[in-house]
PDB file of C-alpha atoms in Angstrom:
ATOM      1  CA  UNK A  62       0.000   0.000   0.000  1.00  0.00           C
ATOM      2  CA  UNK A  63       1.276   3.798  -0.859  1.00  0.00           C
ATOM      3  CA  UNK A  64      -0.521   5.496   1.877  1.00  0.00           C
ATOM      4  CA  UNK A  65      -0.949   9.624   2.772  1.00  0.00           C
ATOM      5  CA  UNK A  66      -1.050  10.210   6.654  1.00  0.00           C
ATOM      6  CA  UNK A  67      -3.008  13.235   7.423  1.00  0.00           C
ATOM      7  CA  UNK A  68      -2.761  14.874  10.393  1.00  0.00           C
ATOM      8  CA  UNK A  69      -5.191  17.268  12.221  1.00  0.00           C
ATOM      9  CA  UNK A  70      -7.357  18.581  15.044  1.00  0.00           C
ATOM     10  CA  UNK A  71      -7.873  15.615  17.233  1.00  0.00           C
ATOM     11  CA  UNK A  72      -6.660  12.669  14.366  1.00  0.00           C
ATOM     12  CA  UNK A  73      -4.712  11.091  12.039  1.00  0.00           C
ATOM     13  CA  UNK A  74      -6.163   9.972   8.656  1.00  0.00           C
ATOM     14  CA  UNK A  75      -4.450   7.560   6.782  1.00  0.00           C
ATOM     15  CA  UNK A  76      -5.384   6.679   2.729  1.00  0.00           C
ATOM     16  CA  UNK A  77      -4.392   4.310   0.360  1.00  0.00           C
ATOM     17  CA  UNK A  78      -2.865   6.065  -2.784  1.00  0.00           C
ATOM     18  CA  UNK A  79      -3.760   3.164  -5.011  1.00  0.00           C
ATOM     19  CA  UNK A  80      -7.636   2.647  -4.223  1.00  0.00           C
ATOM     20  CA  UNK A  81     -10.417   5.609  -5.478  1.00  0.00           C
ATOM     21  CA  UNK A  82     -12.121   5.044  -2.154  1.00  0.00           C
ATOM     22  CA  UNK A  83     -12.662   8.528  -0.356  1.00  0.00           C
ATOM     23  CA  UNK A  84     -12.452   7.442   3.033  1.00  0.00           C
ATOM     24  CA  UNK A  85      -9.350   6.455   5.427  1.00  0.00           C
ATOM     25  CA  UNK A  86      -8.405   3.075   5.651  1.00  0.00           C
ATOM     26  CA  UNK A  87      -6.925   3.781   9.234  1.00  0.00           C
ATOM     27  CA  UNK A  88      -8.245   6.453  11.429  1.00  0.00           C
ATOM     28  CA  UNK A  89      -6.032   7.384  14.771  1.00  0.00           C
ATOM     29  CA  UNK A  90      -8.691   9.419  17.160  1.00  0.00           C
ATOM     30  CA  UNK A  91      -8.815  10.444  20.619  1.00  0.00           C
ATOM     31  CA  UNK A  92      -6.040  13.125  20.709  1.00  0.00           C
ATOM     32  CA  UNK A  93      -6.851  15.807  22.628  1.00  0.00           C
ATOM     33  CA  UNK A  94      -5.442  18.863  20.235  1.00  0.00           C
ATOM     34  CA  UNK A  95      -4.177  19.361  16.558  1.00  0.00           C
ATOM     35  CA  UNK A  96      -1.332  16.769  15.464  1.00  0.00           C
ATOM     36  CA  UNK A  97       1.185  18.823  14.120  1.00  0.00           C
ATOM     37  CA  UNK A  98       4.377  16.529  13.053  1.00  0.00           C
ATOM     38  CA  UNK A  99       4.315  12.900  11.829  1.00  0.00           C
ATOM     39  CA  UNK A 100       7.456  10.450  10.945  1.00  0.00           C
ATOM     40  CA  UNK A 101       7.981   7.016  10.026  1.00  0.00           C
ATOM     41  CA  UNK A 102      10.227   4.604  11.045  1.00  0.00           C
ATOM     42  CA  UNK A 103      12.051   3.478   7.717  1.00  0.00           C
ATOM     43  CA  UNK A 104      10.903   0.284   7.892  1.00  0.00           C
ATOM     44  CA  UNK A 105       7.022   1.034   7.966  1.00  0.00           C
ATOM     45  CA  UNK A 106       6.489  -0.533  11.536  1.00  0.00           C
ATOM     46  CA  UNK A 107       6.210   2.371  13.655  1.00  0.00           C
ATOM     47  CA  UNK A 108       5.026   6.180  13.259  1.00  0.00           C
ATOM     48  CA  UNK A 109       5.364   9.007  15.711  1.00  0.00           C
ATOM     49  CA  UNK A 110       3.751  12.082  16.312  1.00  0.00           C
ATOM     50  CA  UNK A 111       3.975  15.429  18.406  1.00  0.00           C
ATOM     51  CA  UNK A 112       1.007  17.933  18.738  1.00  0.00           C
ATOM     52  CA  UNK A 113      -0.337  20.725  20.785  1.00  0.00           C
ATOM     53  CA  UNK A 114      -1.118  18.803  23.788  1.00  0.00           C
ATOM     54  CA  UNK A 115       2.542  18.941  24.407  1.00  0.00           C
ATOM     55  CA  UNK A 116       2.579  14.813  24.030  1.00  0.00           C
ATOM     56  CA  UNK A 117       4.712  13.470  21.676  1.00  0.00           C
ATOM     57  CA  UNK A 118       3.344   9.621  20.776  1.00  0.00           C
ATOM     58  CA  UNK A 119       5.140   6.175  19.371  1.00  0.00           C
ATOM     59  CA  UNK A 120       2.442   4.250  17.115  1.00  0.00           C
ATOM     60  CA  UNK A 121       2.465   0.498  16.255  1.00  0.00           C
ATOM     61  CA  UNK A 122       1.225   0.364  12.901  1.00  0.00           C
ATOM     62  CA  UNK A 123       1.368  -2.998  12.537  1.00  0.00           C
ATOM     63  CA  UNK A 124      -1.853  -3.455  15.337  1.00  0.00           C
ATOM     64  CA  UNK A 125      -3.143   0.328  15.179  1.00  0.00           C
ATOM     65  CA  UNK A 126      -2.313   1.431  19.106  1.00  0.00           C
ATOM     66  CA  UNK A 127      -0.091   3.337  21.122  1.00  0.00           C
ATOM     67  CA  UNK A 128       3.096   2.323  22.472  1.00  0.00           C
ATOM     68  CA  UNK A 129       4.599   5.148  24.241  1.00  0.00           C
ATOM     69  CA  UNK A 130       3.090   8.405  25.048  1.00  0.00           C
ATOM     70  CA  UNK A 131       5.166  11.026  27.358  1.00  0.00           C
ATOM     71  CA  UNK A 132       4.460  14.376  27.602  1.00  0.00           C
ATOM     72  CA  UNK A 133       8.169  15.201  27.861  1.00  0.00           C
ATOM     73  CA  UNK A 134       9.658  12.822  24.913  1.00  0.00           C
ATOM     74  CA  UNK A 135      13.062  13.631  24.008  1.00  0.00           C
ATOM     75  CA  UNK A 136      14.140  11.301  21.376  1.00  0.00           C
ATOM     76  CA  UNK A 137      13.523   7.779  19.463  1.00  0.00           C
ATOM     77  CA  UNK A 138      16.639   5.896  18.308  1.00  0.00           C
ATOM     78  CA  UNK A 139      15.490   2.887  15.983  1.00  0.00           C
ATOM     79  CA  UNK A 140      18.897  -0.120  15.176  1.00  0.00           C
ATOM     80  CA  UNK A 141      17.467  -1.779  12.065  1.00  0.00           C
ATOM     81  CA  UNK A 142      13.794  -3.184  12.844  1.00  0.00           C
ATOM     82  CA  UNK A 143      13.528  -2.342  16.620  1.00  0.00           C
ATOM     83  CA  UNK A 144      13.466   0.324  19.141  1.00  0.00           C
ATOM     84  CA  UNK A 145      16.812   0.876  20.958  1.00  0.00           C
ATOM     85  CA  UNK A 146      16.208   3.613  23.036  1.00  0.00           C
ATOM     86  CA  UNK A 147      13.068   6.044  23.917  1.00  0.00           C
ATOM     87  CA  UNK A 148      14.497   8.702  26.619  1.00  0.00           C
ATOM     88  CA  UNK A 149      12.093  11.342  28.389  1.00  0.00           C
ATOM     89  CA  UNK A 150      12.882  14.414  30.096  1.00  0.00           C
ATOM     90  CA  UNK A 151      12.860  14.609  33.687  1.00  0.00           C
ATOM     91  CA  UNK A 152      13.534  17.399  35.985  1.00  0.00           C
TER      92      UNK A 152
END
């Protein structure tokens, strides 16, 4: 699947390049503000995200759910297919 991630006010929308159906095949809800940044892992098996509610969020696309959520996320290192290192910022 070639796929468009759309971020916005309270969701992500994701659609499949290659069908003419108008509607996203995945549908991330339940954030509390507007999604404003969205990467990929290289591989395809995780996305993250960062918004206005000051939460920055690790996403298994593989089953559609959350894996990490902090409110103080610092960084994501990735070695090859897994996740090496998630580190938060404490006071």
């Amino acid at each position: 699947m070639h796929g468009l991630c759309i971020p916005g006010y309270q969701h992500i929308r994701t659609y499949d390049l290659n069908s003419n159906n108008p509607n996203p095949v995945i549908s991330y809800d339940n954030i509390s503000k507007n999604v404003t940044a969205v990467g990929f892992h290289a591989e395809g098996k995780w996305m993250y995200t960062g918004g206005e509610d000051n939460s920055a969020r690790l996403w298994d696309l593989r089953f559609v759910f959350i894996l990490r959520e902090a409110s103080a996320l610092t960084s994501i290192f990735f070695a090859g297919q897994e996740i090496c290192s998630v580190s938060e910022y404490s006071k």
